[in-house]
PDB file of C-alpha atoms in Angstrom:
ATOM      1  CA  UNK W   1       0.000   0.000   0.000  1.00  0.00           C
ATOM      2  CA  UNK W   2       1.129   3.170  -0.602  1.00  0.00           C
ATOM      3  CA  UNK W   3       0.088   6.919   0.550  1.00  0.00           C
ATOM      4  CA  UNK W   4       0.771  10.039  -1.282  1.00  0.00           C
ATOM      5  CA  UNK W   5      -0.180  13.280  -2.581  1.00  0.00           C
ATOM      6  CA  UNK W   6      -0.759  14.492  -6.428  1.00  0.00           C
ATOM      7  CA  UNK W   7      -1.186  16.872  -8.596  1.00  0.00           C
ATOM      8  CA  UNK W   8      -2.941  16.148 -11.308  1.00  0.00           C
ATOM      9  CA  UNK W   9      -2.608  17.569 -15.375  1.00  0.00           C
ATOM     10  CA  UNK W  10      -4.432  21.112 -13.909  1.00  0.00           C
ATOM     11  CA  UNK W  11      -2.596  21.417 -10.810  1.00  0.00           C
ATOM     12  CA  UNK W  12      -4.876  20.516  -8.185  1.00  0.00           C
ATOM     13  CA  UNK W  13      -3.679  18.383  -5.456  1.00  0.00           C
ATOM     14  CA  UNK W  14      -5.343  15.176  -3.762  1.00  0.00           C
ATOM     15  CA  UNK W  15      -4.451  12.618  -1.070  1.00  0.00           C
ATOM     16  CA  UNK W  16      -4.423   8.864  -2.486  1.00  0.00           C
ATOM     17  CA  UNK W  17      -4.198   5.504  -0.930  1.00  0.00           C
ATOM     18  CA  UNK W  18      -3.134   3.063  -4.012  1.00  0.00           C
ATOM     19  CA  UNK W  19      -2.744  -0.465  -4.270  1.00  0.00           C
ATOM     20  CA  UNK W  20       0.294  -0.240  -6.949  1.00  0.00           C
ATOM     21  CA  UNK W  21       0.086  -2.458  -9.652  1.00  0.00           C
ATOM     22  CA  UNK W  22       3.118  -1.750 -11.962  1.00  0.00           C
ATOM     23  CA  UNK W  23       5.191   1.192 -13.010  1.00  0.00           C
ATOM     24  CA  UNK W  24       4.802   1.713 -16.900  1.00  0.00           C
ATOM     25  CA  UNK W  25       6.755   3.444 -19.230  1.00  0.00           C
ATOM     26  CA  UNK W  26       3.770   5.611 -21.444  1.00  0.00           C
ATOM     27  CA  UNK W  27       3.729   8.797 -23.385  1.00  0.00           C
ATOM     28  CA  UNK W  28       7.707   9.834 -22.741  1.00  0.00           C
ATOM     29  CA  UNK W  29       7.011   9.466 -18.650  1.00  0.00           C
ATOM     30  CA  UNK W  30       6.990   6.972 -16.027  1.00  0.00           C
ATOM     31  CA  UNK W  31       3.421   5.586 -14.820  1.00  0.00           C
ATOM     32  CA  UNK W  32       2.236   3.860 -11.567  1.00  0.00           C
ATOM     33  CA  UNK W  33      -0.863   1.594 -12.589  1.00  0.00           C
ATOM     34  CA  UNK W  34      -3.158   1.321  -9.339  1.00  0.00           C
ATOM     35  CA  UNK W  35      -6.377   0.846  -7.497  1.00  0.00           C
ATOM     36  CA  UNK W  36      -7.089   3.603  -6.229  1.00  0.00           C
ATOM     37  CA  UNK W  37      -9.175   3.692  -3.040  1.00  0.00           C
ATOM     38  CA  UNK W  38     -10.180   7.472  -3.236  1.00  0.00           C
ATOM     39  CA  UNK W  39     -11.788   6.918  -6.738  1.00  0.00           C
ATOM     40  CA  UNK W  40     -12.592   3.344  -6.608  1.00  0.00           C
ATOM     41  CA  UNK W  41     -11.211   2.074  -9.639  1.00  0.00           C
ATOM     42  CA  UNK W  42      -7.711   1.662 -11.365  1.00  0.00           C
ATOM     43  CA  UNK W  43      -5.771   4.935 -12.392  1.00  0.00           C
ATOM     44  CA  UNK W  44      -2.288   6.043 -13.624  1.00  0.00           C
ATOM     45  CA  UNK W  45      -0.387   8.058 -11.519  1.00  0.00           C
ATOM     46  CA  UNK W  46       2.993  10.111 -13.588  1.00  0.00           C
ATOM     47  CA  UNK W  47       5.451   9.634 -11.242  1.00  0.00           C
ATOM     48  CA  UNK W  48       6.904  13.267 -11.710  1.00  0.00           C
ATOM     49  CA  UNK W  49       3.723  14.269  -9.784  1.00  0.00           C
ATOM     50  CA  UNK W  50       3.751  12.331  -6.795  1.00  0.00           C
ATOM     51  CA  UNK W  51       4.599  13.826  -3.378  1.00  0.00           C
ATOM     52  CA  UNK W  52       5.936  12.661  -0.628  1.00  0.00           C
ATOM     53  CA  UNK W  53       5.138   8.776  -1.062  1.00  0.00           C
ATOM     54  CA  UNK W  54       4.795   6.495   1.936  1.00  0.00           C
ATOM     55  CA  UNK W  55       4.398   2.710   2.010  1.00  0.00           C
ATOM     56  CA  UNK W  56       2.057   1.578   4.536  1.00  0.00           C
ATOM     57  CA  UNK W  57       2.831  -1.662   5.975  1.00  0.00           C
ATOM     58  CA  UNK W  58      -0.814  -2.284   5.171  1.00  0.00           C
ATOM     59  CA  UNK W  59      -1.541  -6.102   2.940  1.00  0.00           C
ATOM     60  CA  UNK W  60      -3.864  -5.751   0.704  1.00  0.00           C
ATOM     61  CA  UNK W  61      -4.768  -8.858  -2.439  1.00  0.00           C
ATOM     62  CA  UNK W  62      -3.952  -8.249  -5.564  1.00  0.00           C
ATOM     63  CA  UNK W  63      -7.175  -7.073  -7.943  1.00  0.00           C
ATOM     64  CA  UNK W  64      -7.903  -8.880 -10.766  1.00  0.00           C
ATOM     65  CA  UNK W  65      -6.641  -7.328 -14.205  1.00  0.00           C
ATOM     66  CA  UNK W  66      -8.547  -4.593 -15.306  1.00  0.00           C
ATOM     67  CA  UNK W  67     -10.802  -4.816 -18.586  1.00  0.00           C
ATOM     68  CA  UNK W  68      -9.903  -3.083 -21.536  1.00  0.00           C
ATOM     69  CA  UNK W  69     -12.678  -0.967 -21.199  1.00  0.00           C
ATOM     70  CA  UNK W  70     -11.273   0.322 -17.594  1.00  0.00           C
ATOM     71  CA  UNK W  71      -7.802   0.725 -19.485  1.00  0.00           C
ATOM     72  CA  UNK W  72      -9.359   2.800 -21.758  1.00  0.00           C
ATOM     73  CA  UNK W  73     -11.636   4.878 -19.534  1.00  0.00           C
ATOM     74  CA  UNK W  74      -8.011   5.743 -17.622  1.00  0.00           C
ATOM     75  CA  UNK W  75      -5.913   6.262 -20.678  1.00  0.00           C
ATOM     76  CA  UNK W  76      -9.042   9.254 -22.000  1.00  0.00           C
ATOM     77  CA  UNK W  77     -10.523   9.907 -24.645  1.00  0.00           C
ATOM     78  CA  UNK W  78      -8.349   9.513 -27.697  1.00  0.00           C
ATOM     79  CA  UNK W  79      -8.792  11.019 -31.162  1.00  0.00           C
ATOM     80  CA  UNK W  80      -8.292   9.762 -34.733  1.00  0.00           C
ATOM     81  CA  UNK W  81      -5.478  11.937 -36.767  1.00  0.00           C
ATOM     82  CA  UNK W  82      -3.390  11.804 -39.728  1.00  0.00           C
ATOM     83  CA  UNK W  83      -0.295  13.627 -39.863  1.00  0.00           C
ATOM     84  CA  UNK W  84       2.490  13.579 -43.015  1.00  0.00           C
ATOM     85  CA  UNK W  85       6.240  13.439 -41.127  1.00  0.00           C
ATOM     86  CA  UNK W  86       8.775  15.446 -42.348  1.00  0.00           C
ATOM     87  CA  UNK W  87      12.508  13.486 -43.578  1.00  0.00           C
ATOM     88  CA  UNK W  88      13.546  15.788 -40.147  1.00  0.00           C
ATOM     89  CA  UNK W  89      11.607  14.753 -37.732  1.00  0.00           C
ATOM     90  CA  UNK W  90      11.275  10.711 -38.745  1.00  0.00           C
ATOM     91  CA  UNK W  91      13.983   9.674 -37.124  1.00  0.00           C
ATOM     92  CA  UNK W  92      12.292  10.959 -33.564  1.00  0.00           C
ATOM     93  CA  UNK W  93       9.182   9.957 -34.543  1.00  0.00           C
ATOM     94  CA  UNK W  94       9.928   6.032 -35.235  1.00  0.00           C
ATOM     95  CA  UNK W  95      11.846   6.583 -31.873  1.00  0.00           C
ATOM     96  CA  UNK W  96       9.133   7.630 -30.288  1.00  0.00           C
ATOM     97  CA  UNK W  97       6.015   5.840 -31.673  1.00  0.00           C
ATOM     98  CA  UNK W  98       7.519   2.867 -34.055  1.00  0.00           C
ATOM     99  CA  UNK W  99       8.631   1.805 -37.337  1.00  0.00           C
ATOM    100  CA  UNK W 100       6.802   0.929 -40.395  1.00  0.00           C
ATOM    101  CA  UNK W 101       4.168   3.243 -40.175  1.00  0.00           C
ATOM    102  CA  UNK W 102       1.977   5.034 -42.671  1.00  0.00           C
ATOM    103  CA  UNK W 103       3.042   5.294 -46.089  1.00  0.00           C
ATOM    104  CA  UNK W 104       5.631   7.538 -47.882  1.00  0.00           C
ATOM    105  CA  UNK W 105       4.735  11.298 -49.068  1.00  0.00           C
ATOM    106  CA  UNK W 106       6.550  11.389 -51.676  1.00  0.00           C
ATOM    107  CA  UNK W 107       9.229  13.913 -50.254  1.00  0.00           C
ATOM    108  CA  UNK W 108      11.367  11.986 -47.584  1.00  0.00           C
ATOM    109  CA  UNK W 109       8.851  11.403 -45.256  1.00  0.00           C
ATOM    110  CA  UNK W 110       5.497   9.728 -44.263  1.00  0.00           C
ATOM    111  CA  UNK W 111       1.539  10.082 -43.697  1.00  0.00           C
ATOM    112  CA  UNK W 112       0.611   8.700 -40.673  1.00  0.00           C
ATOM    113  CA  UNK W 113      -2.855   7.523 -39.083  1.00  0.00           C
ATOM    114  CA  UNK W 114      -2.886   7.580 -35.396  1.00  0.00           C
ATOM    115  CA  UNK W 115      -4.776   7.214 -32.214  1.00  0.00           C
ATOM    116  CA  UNK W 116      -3.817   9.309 -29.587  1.00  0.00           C
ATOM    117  CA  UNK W 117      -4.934  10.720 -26.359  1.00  0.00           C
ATOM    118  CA  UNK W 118      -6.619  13.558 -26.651  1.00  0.00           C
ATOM    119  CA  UNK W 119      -6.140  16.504 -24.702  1.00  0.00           C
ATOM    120  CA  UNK W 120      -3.100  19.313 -23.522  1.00  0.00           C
ATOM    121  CA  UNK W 121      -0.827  15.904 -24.019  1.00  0.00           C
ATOM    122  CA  UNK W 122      -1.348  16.004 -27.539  1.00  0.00           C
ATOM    123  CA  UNK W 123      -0.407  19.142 -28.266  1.00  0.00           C
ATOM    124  CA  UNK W 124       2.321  18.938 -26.235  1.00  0.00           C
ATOM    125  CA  UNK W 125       3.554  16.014 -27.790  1.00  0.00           C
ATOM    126  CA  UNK W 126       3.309  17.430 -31.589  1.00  0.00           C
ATOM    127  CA  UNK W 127       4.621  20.941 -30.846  1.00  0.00           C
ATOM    128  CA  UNK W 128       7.579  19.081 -30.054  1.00  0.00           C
ATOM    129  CA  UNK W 129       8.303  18.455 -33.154  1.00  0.00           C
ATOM    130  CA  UNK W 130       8.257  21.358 -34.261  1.00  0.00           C
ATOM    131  CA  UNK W 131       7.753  22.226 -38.300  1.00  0.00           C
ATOM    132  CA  UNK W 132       9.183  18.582 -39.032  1.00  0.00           C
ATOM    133  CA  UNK W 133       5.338  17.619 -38.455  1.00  0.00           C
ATOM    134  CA  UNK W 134       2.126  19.014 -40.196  1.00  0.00           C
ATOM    135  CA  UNK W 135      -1.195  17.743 -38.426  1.00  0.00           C
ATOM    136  CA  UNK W 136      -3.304  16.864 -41.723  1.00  0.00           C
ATOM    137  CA  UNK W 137      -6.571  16.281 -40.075  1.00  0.00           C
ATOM    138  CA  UNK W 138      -8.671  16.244 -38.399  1.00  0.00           C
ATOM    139  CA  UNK W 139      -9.769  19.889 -39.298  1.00  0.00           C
ATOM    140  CA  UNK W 140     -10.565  20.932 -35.140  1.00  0.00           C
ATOM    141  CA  UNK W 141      -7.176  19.652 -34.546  1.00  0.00           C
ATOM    142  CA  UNK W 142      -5.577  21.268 -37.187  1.00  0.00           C
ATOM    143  CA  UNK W 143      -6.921  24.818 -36.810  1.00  0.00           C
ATOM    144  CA  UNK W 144      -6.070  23.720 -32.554  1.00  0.00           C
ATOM    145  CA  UNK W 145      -2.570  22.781 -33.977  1.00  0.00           C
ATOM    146  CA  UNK W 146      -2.171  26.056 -36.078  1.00  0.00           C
ATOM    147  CA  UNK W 147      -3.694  28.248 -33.284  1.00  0.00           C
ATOM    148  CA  UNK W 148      -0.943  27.686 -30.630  1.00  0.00           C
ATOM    149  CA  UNK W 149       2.128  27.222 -33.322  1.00  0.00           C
ATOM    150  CA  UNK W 150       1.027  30.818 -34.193  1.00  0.00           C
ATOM    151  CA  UNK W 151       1.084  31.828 -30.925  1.00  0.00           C
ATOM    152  CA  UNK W 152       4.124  30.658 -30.205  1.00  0.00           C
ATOM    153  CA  UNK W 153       5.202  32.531 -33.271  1.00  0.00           C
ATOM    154  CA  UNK W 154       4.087  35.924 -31.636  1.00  0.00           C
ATOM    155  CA  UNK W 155       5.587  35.235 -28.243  1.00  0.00           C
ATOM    156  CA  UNK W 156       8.942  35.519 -30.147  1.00  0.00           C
ATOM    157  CA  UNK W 157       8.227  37.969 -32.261  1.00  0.00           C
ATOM    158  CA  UNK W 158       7.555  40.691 -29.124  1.00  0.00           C
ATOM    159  CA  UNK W 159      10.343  42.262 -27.875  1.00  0.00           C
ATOM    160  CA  UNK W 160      11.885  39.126 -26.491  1.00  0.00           C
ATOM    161  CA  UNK W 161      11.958  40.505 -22.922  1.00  0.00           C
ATOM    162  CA  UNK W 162       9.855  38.211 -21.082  1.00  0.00           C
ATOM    163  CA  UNK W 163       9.673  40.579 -18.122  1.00  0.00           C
ATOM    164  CA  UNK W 164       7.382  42.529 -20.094  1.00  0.00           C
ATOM    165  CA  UNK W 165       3.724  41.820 -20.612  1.00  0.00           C
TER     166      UNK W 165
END
C-alpha cells in the first residue's frame, strides 16, 4: 500500500491511498498503474507528480486485471489523426512511436494515421516536433494545432523581454 499526494494535469492536489500495480513506461514518462481507493477504480499516476510517497505496511490482495474498457476509460478519450512526417523529424518519430508506419509522401517522409490521447498531451507532444510535423486532419485539430504554433510565433516575435507583458 502506498500513501501520497498528487497533482494532477491542472494542478490541483489530492491525497491517495493506491494499491500499486506496476510502473509503466507511457507517453515519454513513467506511470504507476493502481487501485485507487479514493476513486474506486484503477488509475495512472505520472510519477513526476507524486509527493511525498509512503508505504504503509498495510496487505492488501492483488485485484484482478482490469478490462480493456477500464484501461481505456483511464488512458481518455483519444482522437483519430493523420499527420504527413517530415525526412527531419522521422527519425524521432519512429523513436518515439515505431517503425513501419503510414506510407511515404513522396518527399522523404510519411503520412501517418494515429490514435492518440486527446487533450493538452497532444499538443504537447506534436509541438515538439516542431515544423518537421504538419497535423493533416482532423480539421478541429488542425486549426487547434495552427492556433498555438502561431502563438508561439508571436511570443517571439515581441520584444523578447519576457519581463514585459
Amino acid at each position: 500500500m502506498v500513501q501520497f499526494g498528487y497533482r494532477d494535469a491542472e494542478g490541483r492536489r489530492t491525497d491517495r491511498t493506491v494499491e500499486p500495480a506496476a510502473v509503466v513506461y507511457l507517453w515519454e514518462g513513467w506511470y504507476l498503474w493502481a487501485w485507487c481507493r479514493l476513486r474506486r477504480d484503477w488509475r495512472l499516476f505520472k510519477l513526476v507528480r507524486i509527493e511525498r510517497p509512503k508505504t504503509r505496511m498495510e496487505r492488501f490482495e492483488p485485484r484482478p486485471e482490469p478490462s480493456e474498457d477500464a484501461w481505456r476509460s483511464v488512458s481518455g478519450r483519444r482522437v483519430e489523426l493523420r499527420i504527413r512526417v517530415g525526412p527531419s523529424a522521422l527519425t524521432r518519430f519512429e523513436e518515439d512511436l515505431g517503425r513501419d508506419f503510414g506510407a511515404p509522401d513522396g518527399r522523404g517522409g510519411r503520412v501517418v494515421d494515429l490514435r492518440m490521447p486527446d487533450g493538452e498531451w497532444l499538443f504537447s507532444f506534436l509541438l515538439g516536433f516542431g515544423d518537421g510535423i504538419e497535423v493533416l486532419g482532423p480539421p478541429e485539430i488542425r486549426a487547434e494545432f495552427a492556433d498555438r504554433a502561431r502563438k508561439v510565433a508571436e511570443l517571439y516575435e515581441k520584444s523578447g523581454n519576457f519581463d514585459k507583458p
